[in-house]
Amino acid sequence: MYPLSFPMSLGSAFLLIWIIIQFPFSKSCLQDERNYLLDFKAGLNLSSARLSSWRGFNCCEWEGVACEYHTSHVIRLDVSTDQGLDTYDAFTLTEDSSSRELRPSLFNLQHLQHLDLSGINFQGISIPSQLSKLQKLTFLSLSNAGFGGEVPLEMGNMSSLRHLHMSCSNTLNSNKFDVWVRNLRSLEFLVMTRVNLTMASEHWGGALSGLPNLTKIYLYDCELSGNIPDLSNLTRLSHLHIGSNYFPFELSSWFANASSLVSLDLSNCYLYDSIPSNFLARSRMSYLVLDTNFELKGNLSFILGHSSSLVVLSLSECNLGGAFPQSIANFSKLKAINLRYNNLEGSIPSSFSNFLSLESIDLSHNNFEGSIPSSFGNFSSLKYLHISHNRLSGHIPPSLCQLPTLREFVLDHNQLSGTIPDSISNLEVLSLSSNELTGKLSLQLLENLTRLREFHLSENQLLINISPSLVPQFAHLEGLGLGSCNIEGDLPAFLSQQYQLERLDLSDNNIVGNLPSWLWDLPYLQYLNLSNNQLEGCLPQKISNGFHVVDLHSNRLYGSLPALDFASEILDLSDNGFNGSIPAKIDIPVSVSLSGNNLTGQIPSSICFLRYSTGNYGALDLSKNKLIGKIPANIGTCSGLTVLNLAQNVLQGKIPKELGNLIDLHTLNLNGNKLQGIIPSSIANCTHLQVLDLGKNKFEGSIPTWIERLTDLRILSLASNKFANRIPVQLFRMQNLQILDLPGNQLTGSIPPDVSKLYAMVNHSQSFDVPHPVLSGSADAYSSYELKFVDEVTIWIKGRETLYEKIIRADKFIDLSRNKLSGNIPSELGLLAGLISLNISKNNLSGSIPESMGAMDYLESLDLSENKLSGNIPSQLLNLTFLEVLNLSNNMLSGLIPQGKQFSTFEASSFLGNPHLHGPPLENKTLSNRSMGSRENHNNTSADEDGDADGDVVMDQWWAVGLGLSYGVGFALVIAVLCFHIKWRYICFALIDNFIFYLMEQ
C-alpha cells in the first residue's frame, strides 16, 4: 500500500458526503406545503394538463411547482394557462365555475417568491387581501384571471414585489391606485392594462415617480385622463406604454430628455398640436408607436432627423404631412414602418432600398405619387408591402414579385398600369384592385400558389379567363376578389372545394347560369358579392347564419324570398324578380334592401325585429315594389335606423308618429305612394335628417314650420301634394338646404326675400356633401365592403323630369313651379350663385325679371314660363354662360331679346307667348303677333261703336258673311292663277319679298 492512499481516500469520502448534503439528488416536499397545494388545487375547481401532474408524494416534482434546494419550501407556483391558448378556454371545468376560489391555504405558502395565476377565470371574484401575507413575493401575475371589483389596499404591503402583472378585461378598478402603488419601492415591472384607474388620473404619475427602480410601465386602456405626467426622474425607465387613454394635450416636453426610453406607446391618446421639433432629440428609441392620434400634426423630420436607432416606427392615423426627408437613408436598423392613413405626399424615395433589414412597410392611405422604386426589388428580408390607396402610377416592378421572402403584396386603389407580373409563386396575399391594369390573364397561374390566402384584382381593365378544368393547389384560400374582370360563363367550379373561403367578390361580370347550391354549403363564407351579373334561379329557403354580407342585387333571380332570419349584417337583393310577400320574420341586424322587385302584400309588423343598435348605420329599403297597406308603426322601434326608403309603392294612410323615434335617421323617402293627412310633428325629433322626400302623395294642410328644426336637412321634396297657404319663411333660412322641391301644390303668397339665407346655395365652390351612411362589412383583409344607399330625387329640370340617382355634392336646385305664387320675383334670388336649376314657372308672378339673376353664374336651367312677368329681358342674363335651358314663354315680356353668347343657342320656343317681344329667334313670330294684335284692336273698336243697335248687328253679320265669301272667292282665284301661271307666280313672290324687306328696314 502506498503511504498517501489512506488520506486521499478519506478526503474523497468527505468530499462525496459534502456534495450529497449540498446537492441532494431528489428534493423532498414538505408535507404541510403539499397539503396546502392540494387544497389550493381543489379550490380552483378545474382540470388542466398542468394540474393533472400533481400526484405522488414529492410536490417539488409537480409541474409548475419549484422548491428551494436547502429547505424544500415551495418558492414558485405557476398554474397559468398554456402559452398560446385562449385564456378562458384553456381549462376544462369540472364543476360550475362560480364555485372557484382562492383558498386560504395558498397564503400559508410563506416562502413563495413567484406566483402566476394568469388566465384562470375566477368569474369576477375580488382579489383576496390575504395575498399581502406572501411577503417574499417578487413576481405576481393575476393577468386575465377574471378578478373583479376593487384592488385591495393591502397590495401596497408587498414590499418585495419587482414584477406586478394585473391586466384584465375591464373588470378590475383601483380608485386608490396612487395610495398603494407608491409603497412598492422595489417595483421594476408594472403591467395593469385595462384596469380602471379613473379616480387616480390626477395622482398616478406622482405615485410612480417615487419608484426609482421602475423600468417598464404598461397602463394601456386604463381610463386615465389629463396631461401626461413628468416621469423624467425615473432614470431607468425604458418602456412606457400608456396608449388608449385620454391625454388631449401636446406631447410633454420631458420626452426630449428621456434618454433611457427605448420603447414608447402613446397610441389613441387624443394628442394634438404639432410634435415638438426636439422630440426624441437625445433618445435611443427603438420602438415608437403614436397611432390613431388624429390631431397630431407634423412631418417625419422630427423623428427621422434625430433617432437613427429606430427598429419599429408606427405613426398611422395621425395628421402628418409633407414628404420623406432625405435623412431616412440613415435608418439601417429599421424593420417595420407603418405610416398608413396620413397626408404624406411626394414620391417614395429610392433610398428606402438601403433598409436591408426591413420586414414590413405600410404606407397605405396617403397621397404618394410617382412610380414604385425599382430598387424595392433589392429588399432581402421584406415580408409585407402595403401601399394601397395612394396615387402611384407606372408599372409594377417584376423584381418585387420575385423577392423570396415576400408574403403580402397590397397595392390596391392606385393608378398603376401595365400588366401583372407572372412571378408570384411565393405570395400569400396579392391585392391589386382598383388600378388601371390591363391585359389578358389566365388563372392557371394560381395552380402552383400553394400558400395563397387572398387574391384581389377587382376594378381594373383586365380580361380574366377561368378554365372550367382549373384545379388549383391551394387549399387555404380565404378571399377572392375578381369584380369587373370581364369573366364569362358559370361560377368557377373550383370554388366549391375552397372550404376555407370567407370572402368572395365576383360582381359586375357576365356570369350566367343558375346560382349553385354549393355556395350556401361553404362553411366559413361570410361575405358574398355576386351583384350585377346574369345569374338566375331561386334562393334556398334557409340560409346559414354565418354570413355578414350577401349582395346579389341586379341579377335575374326570382321566386319567393327566403326566410330572412340568418343574421346577415347586410342583405341586398334589390333589382331582381322576386315576388310574393315579405317574410313575417326578419332578423337582419344592420340593413336590408329589397328594392326594385315585384313584392306584394303589406309590410309585416315584425319588421321591427331588424336589430339596429345606436351608433351603427342601419338601412331599410323596400322601394319600387307593389306593397300596399299602411306603414307599420313598429318601424319606429328600429333604433339606429339611418335610411328608410319606402318610395314608389302603393302605401296608404298616414305617416305613423312613431317614426319620430328614429332619432338617428338621415334619409326618409316615402315618394310616390298614396299617403295622406298632415306630416306628424314628431318627425322634428329626427334632428339628423338630411333627406326628406314626401313627394307625389296626397299630403295636405300647410307646410309645417317645425321643419326649420331639421338643421342638417340638405334635400326637401314635397312635390305633387296638396299643400296650401304660404311657404313658411323658415324654409328659406335653412342654411344647409341644397334642394328645395315644392312643385305641384297649391301654395300662395309671394317668394320672401329671406331666400338669400339659403347659404348652401350661395356659393357653388363650397361643398355641402350629403353624408350618406356607408354600411360596411369585410370584403377582404385589407379593404371594406361599402353599401351606399344613393338618394333619388326627381326634379323637373332642363325641360324634362329627371331622376337624380347619385350622391349630391354641389348640385343645388329650387323648384316652386305649378303653384299659385304671386308678387314680384325678389332680387335677393340672384344671390344664390350656386344654383344649378331654378324653376318657378306656372304661377301668378308679376313684375320684371331681376337684373341680379345675371349673377347666378352656374345656372344651367331657368324656367320662368307661364307667369305674368313684364318688362324687358335683362341683358345681364347674357352672363349666364352655363345656361343650357331657358324658358320665358307665355308671359308679358316686351322689347328686344338680348343677343349673343348663350342666347344665340335658344330656339323660339323659349320666348313664345310674349306679344311685345321681338328680335331673333322671333323674327316671323313678331310680324304675325303684330297683325293679330291690330286685327283684335280693330274688331274691339267696331264692336264698341255699333253694339247698341240690333239691326246694325244683323247687317254687320250679313256684311261679314258676304265679305268672307268674297275674300274666299278672290283668294281661290288668286291661288288658281298662281298655280297655273308660272310667270305671275314669280312676280307675286318677288313683290311679297320686297314688301317684307321694306318693313324690316322701317
PDB file of C-alpha atoms in Angstrom, residues 6-122:
ATOM      1  CA  PHE A   6      -5.416   6.439   3.020  1.00  0.00           C
ATOM      2  CA  PRO A   7      -5.503  10.249   3.331  1.00  0.00           C
ATOM      3  CA  MET A   8      -6.684  10.575  -0.276  1.00  0.00           C
ATOM      4  CA  SER A   9      -9.463   8.028   0.250  1.00  0.00           C
ATOM      5  CA  LEU A  10     -10.593   9.812   3.404  1.00  0.00           C
ATOM      6  CA  GLY A  11     -10.652  13.211   1.644  1.00  0.00           C
ATOM      7  CA  SER A  12     -12.600  11.809  -1.265  1.00  0.00           C
ATOM      8  CA  ALA A  13     -15.157  10.371   1.115  1.00  0.00           C
ATOM      9  CA  PHE A  14     -15.653  13.676   2.913  1.00  0.00           C
ATOM     10  CA  LEU A  15     -15.979  15.470  -0.442  1.00  0.00           C
ATOM     11  CA  LEU A  16     -18.599  12.996  -1.611  1.00  0.00           C
ATOM     12  CA  ILE A  17     -20.570  13.408   1.629  1.00  0.00           C
ATOM     13  CA  TRP A  18     -20.448  17.215   1.285  1.00  0.00           C
ATOM     14  CA  ILE A  19     -21.711  17.063  -2.318  1.00  0.00           C
ATOM     15  CA  ILE A  20     -24.571  14.801  -1.306  1.00  0.00           C
ATOM     16  CA  ILE A  21     -25.549  17.175   1.506  1.00  0.00           C
ATOM     17  CA  GLN A  22     -25.276  20.315  -0.566  1.00  0.00           C
ATOM     18  CA  PHE A  23     -26.877  18.940  -3.762  1.00  0.00           C
ATOM     19  CA  PRO A  24     -29.491  16.353  -2.976  1.00  0.00           C
ATOM     20  CA  PHE A  25     -30.488  14.241  -5.949  1.00  0.00           C
ATOM     21  CA  SER A  26     -34.142  14.379  -5.023  1.00  0.00           C
ATOM     22  CA  LYS A  27     -35.771  17.257  -3.099  1.00  0.00           C
ATOM     23  CA  SER A  28     -38.351  16.168  -0.604  1.00  0.00           C
ATOM     24  CA  CYS A  29     -41.641  18.073  -0.396  1.00  0.00           C
ATOM     25  CA  LEU A  30     -42.734  19.367   2.968  1.00  0.00           C
ATOM     26  CA  GLN A  31     -45.872  17.543   3.961  1.00  0.00           C
ATOM     27  CA  ASP A  32     -47.719  20.672   5.124  1.00  0.00           C
ATOM     28  CA  GLU A  33     -46.990  22.545   1.941  1.00  0.00           C
ATOM     29  CA  ARG A  34     -48.037  19.532  -0.127  1.00  0.00           C
ATOM     30  CA  ASN A  35     -51.392  19.612   1.641  1.00  0.00           C
ATOM     31  CA  TYR A  36     -51.676  23.374   1.078  1.00  0.00           C
ATOM     32  CA  LEU A  37     -51.131  22.836  -2.646  1.00  0.00           C
ATOM     33  CA  LEU A  38     -53.726  20.100  -2.883  1.00  0.00           C
ATOM     34  CA  ASP A  39     -56.276  22.248  -1.062  1.00  0.00           C
ATOM     35  CA  PHE A  40     -55.421  25.171  -3.352  1.00  0.00           C
ATOM     36  CA  LYS A  41     -55.979  22.896  -6.367  1.00  0.00           C
ATOM     37  CA  ALA A  42     -59.354  21.787  -5.032  1.00  0.00           C
ATOM     38  CA  GLY A  43     -60.441  25.412  -4.700  1.00  0.00           C
ATOM     39  CA  LEU A  44     -59.625  26.083  -8.342  1.00  0.00           C
ATOM     40  CA  ASN A  45     -62.217  23.503  -9.357  1.00  0.00           C
ATOM     41  CA  LEU A  46     -60.728  22.881 -12.782  1.00  0.00           C
ATOM     42  CA  SER A  47     -58.741  20.373 -14.704  1.00  0.00           C
ATOM     43  CA  SER A  48     -55.718  21.111 -16.865  1.00  0.00           C
ATOM     44  CA  ALA A  49     -52.715  19.288 -18.223  1.00  0.00           C
ATOM     45  CA  ARG A  50     -50.511  21.069 -15.704  1.00  0.00           C
ATOM     46  CA  LEU A  51     -52.622  20.272 -12.648  1.00  0.00           C
ATOM     47  CA  SER A  52     -53.065  16.665 -13.717  1.00  0.00           C
ATOM     48  CA  SER A  53     -49.376  16.118 -12.857  1.00  0.00           C
ATOM     49  CA  TRP A  54     -49.992  16.937  -9.198  1.00  0.00           C
ATOM     50  CA  ARG A  55     -49.732  13.371  -8.000  1.00  0.00           C
ATOM     51  CA  GLY A  56     -47.367  11.489  -5.761  1.00  0.00           C
ATOM     52  CA  PHE A  57     -45.671  12.464  -2.534  1.00  0.00           C
ATOM     53  CA  ASN A  58     -42.965  14.850  -3.771  1.00  0.00           C
ATOM     54  CA  CYS A  59     -44.772  18.121  -4.722  1.00  0.00           C
ATOM     55  CA  CYS A  60     -41.451  19.643  -5.786  1.00  0.00           C
ATOM     56  CA  GLU A  61     -41.641  17.490  -8.908  1.00  0.00           C
ATOM     57  CA  TRP A  62     -45.114  18.654  -9.863  1.00  0.00           C
ATOM     58  CA  GLU A  63     -45.382  20.756 -12.994  1.00  0.00           C
ATOM     59  CA  GLY A  64     -45.478  24.460 -12.218  1.00  0.00           C
ATOM     60  CA  VAL A  65     -44.056  23.966  -8.717  1.00  0.00           C
ATOM     61  CA  ALA A  66     -40.457  24.707  -7.730  1.00  0.00           C
ATOM     62  CA  CYS A  67     -38.827  24.295  -4.310  1.00  0.00           C
ATOM     63  CA  GLU A  68     -35.784  25.817  -2.621  1.00  0.00           C
ATOM     64  CA  TYR A  69     -32.898  23.341  -2.609  1.00  0.00           C
ATOM     65  CA  HIS A  70     -31.865  23.583   1.010  1.00  0.00           C
ATOM     66  CA  THR A  71     -35.195  23.967   2.768  1.00  0.00           C
ATOM     67  CA  SER A  72     -37.592  22.292   0.261  1.00  0.00           C
ATOM     68  CA  HIS A  73     -40.020  25.168   0.738  1.00  0.00           C
ATOM     69  CA  VAL A  74     -42.219  25.912  -2.253  1.00  0.00           C
ATOM     70  CA  ILE A  75     -40.919  29.148  -3.786  1.00  0.00           C
ATOM     71  CA  ARG A  76     -42.519  29.093  -7.217  1.00  0.00           C
ATOM     72  CA  LEU A  77     -46.122  28.335  -8.232  1.00  0.00           C
ATOM     73  CA  ASP A  78     -47.220  28.695 -11.842  1.00  0.00           C
ATOM     74  CA  VAL A  79     -50.698  27.442 -12.763  1.00  0.00           C
ATOM     75  CA  SER A  80     -51.213  29.861 -15.691  1.00  0.00           C
ATOM     76  CA  THR A  81     -52.762  28.742 -18.952  1.00  0.00           C
ATOM     77  CA  ASP A  82     -50.583  27.076 -21.524  1.00  0.00           C
ATOM     78  CA  GLN A  83     -48.873  29.597 -23.797  1.00  0.00           C
ATOM     79  CA  GLY A  84     -50.750  30.428 -26.968  1.00  0.00           C
ATOM     80  CA  LEU A  85     -54.156  29.234 -25.749  1.00  0.00           C
ATOM     81  CA  ASP A  86     -57.105  31.465 -25.135  1.00  0.00           C
ATOM     82  CA  THR A  87     -57.070  32.487 -21.506  1.00  0.00           C
ATOM     83  CA  TYR A  88     -60.649  31.473 -20.858  1.00  0.00           C
ATOM     84  CA  ASP A  89     -60.711  28.250 -22.841  1.00  0.00           C
ATOM     85  CA  ALA A  90     -57.502  26.579 -21.771  1.00  0.00           C
ATOM     86  CA  PHE A  91     -59.129  24.794 -18.870  1.00  0.00           C
ATOM     87  CA  THR A  92     -61.862  22.204 -18.739  1.00  0.00           C
ATOM     88  CA  LEU A  93     -64.319  22.927 -15.971  1.00  0.00           C
ATOM     89  CA  THR A  94     -65.172  20.057 -13.686  1.00  0.00           C
ATOM     90  CA  GLU A  95     -67.922  21.886 -11.855  1.00  0.00           C
ATOM     91  CA  ASP A  96     -69.731  25.191 -12.003  1.00  0.00           C
ATOM     92  CA  SER A  97     -67.002  27.825 -12.226  1.00  0.00           C
ATOM     93  CA  SER A  98     -68.951  30.053  -9.849  1.00  0.00           C
ATOM     94  CA  SER A  99     -67.578  27.875  -7.018  1.00  0.00           C
ATOM     95  CA  ARG A 100     -63.962  28.666  -7.906  1.00  0.00           C
ATOM     96  CA  GLU A 101     -61.986  30.367  -5.127  1.00  0.00           C
ATOM     97  CA  LEU A 102     -58.550  31.139  -3.813  1.00  0.00           C
ATOM     98  CA  ARG A 103     -58.491  29.179  -0.577  1.00  0.00           C
ATOM     99  CA  PRO A 104     -56.556  30.483   2.459  1.00  0.00           C
ATOM    100  CA  SER A 105     -54.212  27.524   2.183  1.00  0.00           C
ATOM    101  CA  LEU A 106     -52.404  29.388  -0.627  1.00  0.00           C
ATOM    102  CA  PHE A 107     -51.426  32.184   1.761  1.00  0.00           C
ATOM    103  CA  ASN A 108     -49.724  29.682   4.062  1.00  0.00           C
ATOM    104  CA  LEU A 109     -47.006  29.184   1.465  1.00  0.00           C
ATOM    105  CA  GLN A 110     -44.978  31.901   3.162  1.00  0.00           C
ATOM    106  CA  HIS A 111     -41.828  31.286   1.166  1.00  0.00           C
ATOM    107  CA  LEU A 112     -43.417  31.863  -2.264  1.00  0.00           C
ATOM    108  CA  GLN A 113     -41.369  34.183  -4.431  1.00  0.00           C
ATOM    109  CA  HIS A 114     -43.136  33.647  -7.776  1.00  0.00           C
ATOM    110  CA  LEU A 115     -46.923  33.278  -8.189  1.00  0.00           C
ATOM    111  CA  ASP A 116     -48.594  33.119 -11.608  1.00  0.00           C
ATOM    112  CA  LEU A 117     -52.393  32.745 -11.764  1.00  0.00           C
ATOM    113  CA  SER A 118     -52.805  34.356 -15.183  1.00  0.00           C
ATOM    114  CA  GLY A 119     -55.537  33.086 -17.446  1.00  0.00           C
ATOM    115  CA  ILE A 120     -57.662  31.385 -14.792  1.00  0.00           C
ATOM    116  CA  ASN A 121     -61.234  32.617 -14.937  1.00  0.00           C
ATOM    117  CA  PHE A 122     -62.220  33.452 -11.370  1.00  0.00           C
TER     118      PHE A 122
END
